[in-house]
mmCIF file of C-alpha atoms in Angstrom:
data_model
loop_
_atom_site.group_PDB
_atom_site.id
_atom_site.type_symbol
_atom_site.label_atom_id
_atom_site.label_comp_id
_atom_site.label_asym_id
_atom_site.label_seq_id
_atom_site.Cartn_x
_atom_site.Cartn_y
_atom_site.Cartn_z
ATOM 1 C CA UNK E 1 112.734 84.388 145.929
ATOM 2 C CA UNK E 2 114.331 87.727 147.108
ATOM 3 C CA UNK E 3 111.589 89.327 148.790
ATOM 4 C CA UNK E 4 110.955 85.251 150.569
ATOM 5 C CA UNK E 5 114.708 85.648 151.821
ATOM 6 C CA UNK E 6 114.315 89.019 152.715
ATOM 7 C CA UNK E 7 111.160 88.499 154.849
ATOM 8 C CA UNK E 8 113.167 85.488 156.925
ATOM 9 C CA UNK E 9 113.493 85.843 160.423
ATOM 10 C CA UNK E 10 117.263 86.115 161.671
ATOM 11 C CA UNK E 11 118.086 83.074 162.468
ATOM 12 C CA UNK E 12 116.517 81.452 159.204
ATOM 13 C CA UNK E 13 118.727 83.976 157.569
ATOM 14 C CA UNK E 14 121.698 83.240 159.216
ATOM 15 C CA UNK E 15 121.418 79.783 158.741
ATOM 16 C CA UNK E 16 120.437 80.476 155.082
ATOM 17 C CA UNK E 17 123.904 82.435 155.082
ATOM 18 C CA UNK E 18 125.819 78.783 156.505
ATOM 19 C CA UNK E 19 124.191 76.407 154.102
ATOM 20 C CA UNK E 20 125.560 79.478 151.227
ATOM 21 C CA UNK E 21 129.026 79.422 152.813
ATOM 22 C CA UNK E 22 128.858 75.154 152.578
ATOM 23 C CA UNK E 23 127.115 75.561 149.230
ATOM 24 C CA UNK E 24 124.243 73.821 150.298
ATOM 25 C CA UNK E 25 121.841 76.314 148.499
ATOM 26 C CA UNK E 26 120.020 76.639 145.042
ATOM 27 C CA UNK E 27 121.450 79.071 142.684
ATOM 28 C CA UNK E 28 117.931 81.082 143.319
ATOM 29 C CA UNK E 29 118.936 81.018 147.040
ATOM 30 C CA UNK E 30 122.421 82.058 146.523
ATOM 31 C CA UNK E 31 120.929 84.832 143.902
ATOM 32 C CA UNK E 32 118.968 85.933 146.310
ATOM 33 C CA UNK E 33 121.424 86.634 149.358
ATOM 34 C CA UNK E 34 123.406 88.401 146.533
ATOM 35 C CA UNK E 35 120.369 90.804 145.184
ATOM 36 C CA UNK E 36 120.468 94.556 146.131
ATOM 37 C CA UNK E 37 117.871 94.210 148.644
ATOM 38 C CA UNK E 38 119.309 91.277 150.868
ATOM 39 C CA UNK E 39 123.077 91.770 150.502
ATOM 40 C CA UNK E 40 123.776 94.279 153.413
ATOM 41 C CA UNK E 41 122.133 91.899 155.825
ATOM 42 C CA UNK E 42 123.656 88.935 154.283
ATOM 43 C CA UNK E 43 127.439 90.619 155.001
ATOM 44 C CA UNK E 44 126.217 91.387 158.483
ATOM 45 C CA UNK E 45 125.267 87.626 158.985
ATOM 46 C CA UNK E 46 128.531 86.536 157.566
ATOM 47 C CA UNK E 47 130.552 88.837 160.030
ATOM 48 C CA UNK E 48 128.450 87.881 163.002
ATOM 49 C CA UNK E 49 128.970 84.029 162.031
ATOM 50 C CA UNK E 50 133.190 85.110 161.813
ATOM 51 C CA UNK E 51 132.940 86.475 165.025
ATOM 52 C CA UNK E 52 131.015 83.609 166.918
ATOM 53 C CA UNK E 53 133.741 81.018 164.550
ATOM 54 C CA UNK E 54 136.581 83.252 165.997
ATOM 55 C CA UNK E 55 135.267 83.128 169.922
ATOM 56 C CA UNK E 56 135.152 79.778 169.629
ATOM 57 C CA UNK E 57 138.723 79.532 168.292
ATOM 58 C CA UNK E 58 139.956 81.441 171.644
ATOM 59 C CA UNK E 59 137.701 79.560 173.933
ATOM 60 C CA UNK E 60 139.278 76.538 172.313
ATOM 61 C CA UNK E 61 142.761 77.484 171.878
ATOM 62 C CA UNK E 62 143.932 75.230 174.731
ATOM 63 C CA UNK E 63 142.324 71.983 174.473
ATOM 64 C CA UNK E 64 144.490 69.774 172.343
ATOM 65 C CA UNK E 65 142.301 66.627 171.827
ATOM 66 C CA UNK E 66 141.670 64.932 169.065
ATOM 67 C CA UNK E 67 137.869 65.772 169.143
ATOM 68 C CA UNK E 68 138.861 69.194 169.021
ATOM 69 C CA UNK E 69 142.121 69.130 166.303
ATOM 70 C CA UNK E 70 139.477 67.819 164.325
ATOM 71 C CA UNK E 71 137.002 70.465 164.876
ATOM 72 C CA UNK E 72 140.303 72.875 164.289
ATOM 73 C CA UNK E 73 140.841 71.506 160.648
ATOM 74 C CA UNK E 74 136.708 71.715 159.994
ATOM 75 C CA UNK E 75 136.672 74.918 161.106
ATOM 76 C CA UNK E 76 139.843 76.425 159.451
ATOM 77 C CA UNK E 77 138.281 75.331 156.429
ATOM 78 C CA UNK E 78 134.860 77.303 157.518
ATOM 79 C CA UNK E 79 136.162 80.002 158.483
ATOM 80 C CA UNK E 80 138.564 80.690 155.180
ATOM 81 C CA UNK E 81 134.652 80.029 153.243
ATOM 82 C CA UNK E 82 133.374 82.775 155.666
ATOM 83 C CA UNK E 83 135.807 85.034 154.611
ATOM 84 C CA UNK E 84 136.048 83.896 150.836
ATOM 85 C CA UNK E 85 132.122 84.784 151.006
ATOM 86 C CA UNK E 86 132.640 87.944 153.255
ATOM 87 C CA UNK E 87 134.948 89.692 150.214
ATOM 88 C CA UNK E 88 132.249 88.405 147.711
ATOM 89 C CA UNK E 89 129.399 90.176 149.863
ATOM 90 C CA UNK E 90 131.767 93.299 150.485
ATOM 91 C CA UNK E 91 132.553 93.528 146.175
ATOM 92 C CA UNK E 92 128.724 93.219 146.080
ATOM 93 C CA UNK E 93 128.144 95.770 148.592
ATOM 94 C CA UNK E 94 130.463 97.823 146.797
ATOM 95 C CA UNK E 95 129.256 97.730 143.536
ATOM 96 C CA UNK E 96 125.779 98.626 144.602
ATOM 97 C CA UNK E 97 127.489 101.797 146.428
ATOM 98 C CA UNK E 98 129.192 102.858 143.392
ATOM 99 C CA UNK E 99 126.132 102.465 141.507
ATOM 100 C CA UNK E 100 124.376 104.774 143.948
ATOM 101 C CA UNK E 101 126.637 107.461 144.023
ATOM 102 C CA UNK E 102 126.593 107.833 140.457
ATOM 103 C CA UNK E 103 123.088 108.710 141.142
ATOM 104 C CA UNK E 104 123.537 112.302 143.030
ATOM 105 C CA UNK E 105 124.269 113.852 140.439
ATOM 106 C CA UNK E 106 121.170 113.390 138.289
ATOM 107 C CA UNK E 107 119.459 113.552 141.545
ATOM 108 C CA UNK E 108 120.510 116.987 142.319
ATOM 109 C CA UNK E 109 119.170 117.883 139.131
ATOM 110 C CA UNK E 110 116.085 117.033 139.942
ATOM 111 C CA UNK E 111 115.048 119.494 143.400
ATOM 112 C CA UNK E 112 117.573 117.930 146.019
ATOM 113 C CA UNK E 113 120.201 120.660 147.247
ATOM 114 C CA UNK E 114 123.606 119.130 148.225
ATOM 115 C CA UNK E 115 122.798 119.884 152.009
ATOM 116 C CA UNK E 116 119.642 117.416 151.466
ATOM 117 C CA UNK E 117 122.200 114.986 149.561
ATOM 118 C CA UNK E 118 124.276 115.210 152.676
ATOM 119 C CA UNK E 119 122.034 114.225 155.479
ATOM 120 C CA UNK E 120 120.804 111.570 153.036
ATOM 121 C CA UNK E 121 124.410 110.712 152.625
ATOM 122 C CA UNK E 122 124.669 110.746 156.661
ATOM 123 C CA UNK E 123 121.440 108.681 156.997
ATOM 124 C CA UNK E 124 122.334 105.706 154.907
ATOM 125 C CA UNK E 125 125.740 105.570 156.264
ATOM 126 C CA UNK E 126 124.149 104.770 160.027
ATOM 127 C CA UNK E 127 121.742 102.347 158.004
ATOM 128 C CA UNK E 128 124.752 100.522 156.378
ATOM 129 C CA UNK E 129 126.916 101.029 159.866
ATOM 130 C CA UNK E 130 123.421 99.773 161.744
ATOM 131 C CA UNK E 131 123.653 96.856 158.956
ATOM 132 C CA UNK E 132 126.831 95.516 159.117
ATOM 133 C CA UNK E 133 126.883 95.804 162.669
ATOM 134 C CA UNK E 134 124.346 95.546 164.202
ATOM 135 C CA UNK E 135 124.628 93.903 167.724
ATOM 136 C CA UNK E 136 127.716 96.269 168.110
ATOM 137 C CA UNK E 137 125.296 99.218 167.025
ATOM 138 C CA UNK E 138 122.438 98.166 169.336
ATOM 139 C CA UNK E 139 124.509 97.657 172.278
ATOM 140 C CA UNK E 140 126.228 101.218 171.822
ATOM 141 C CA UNK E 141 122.384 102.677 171.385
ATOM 142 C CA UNK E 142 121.392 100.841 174.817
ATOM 143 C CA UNK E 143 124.118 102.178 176.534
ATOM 144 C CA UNK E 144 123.690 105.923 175.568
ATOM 145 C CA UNK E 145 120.040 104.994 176.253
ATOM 146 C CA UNK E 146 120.941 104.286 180.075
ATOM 147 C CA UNK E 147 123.551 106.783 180.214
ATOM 148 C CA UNK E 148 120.779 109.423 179.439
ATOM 149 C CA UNK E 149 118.549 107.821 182.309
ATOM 150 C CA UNK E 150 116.109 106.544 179.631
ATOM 151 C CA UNK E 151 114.107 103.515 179.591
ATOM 152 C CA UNK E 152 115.645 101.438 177.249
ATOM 153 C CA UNK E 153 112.760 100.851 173.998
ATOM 154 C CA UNK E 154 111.595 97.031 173.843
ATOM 155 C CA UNK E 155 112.216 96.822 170.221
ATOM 156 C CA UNK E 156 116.414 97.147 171.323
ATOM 157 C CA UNK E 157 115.711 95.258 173.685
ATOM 158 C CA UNK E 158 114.575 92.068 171.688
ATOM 159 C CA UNK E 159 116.911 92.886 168.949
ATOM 160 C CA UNK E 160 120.014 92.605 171.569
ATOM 161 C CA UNK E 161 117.838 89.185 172.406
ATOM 162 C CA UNK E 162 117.710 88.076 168.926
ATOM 163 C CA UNK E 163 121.219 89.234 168.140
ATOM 164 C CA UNK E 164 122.459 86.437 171.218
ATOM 165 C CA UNK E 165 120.054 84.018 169.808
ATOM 166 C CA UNK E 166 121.777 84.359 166.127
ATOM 167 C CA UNK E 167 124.997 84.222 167.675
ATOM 168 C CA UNK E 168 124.262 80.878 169.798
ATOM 169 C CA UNK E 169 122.432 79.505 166.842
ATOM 170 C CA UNK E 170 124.892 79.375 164.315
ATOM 171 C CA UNK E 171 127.243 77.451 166.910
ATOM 172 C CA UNK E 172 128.522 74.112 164.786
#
């Protein structure tokens, strides 16, 4: 089931990351999102759907029908679920990291200098930063893509696509 998670497309995930949130998912599913190899991305989805749940909050802040009290009281109770499940993916997270950096020093041991431990140290850290935000991270690479005059690559170009397409998606 992990590696069937992990090979969703974004929006599947995200969505996959809502029904876990309403706990509208198997105990597989929910085992899954939690396993090593989908839990990064499954933080990142949970902070993207925070953000879209907080936008909304602003662009709602002034209307004070009942249609949208209502969705006020739904939503407060979301977005405390978010953020009950965004410490739960962030203890994950950091398990996993402590875990891993127990490993250096066997892995020094073993041929790696500390200078290669360091850029390997540097590289995951823009993988996790690339992870857990993502849109942010694409948008900053686009811009220092058109600030250098160059073409911007179509792969960050459909992510930044896909990235507004999650966003929209998870609307409620």
């Amino acid at each position: 089931m992990t590696d069937q998670v992990a090979a969703l497309g974004d929006v599947e995930f995200a969505a996959m990351a809502v029904q876990d949130v309403q706990r509208a998912v198997t105990p597989v599913q929910a085992g899954a999102l939690r396993d090593p190899v989908n839990v990064d991305r499954w933080l990142c989805s949970l902070t993207q759907i925070l953000t879209g749940l907080e936008v909304q909050f602003e662009n709602r802040a002034v209307d004070q029908s009942p249609e949208a009290e209502a969705w006020r009281r739904r939503s407060t109770a979301f977005r405390a679920a978010v953020l009950e499940r965004i410490g739960e993916a962030s203890g994950v997270v950091r398990e996993i990291r402590i875990a891993e950096a127990a490993e250096p020093a066997g892995r020094a041991g073993v041929g790696e200098s500390v200078a290669e431990l360091r850029v390997l140290a540097e590289q995951q850290a823009v993988k996790r930063l690339a992870s857990a935000y993502g849109s942010q991270f694409n948008a900053l690479l686009i811009e220092e893509y058109k600030a250098l005059g160059l073409a911007v690559p179509r792969r960050l170009s459909r992510r930044q696509a896909r990235d507004a397409a999650v966003t929209v998606s998870v609307s409620w």
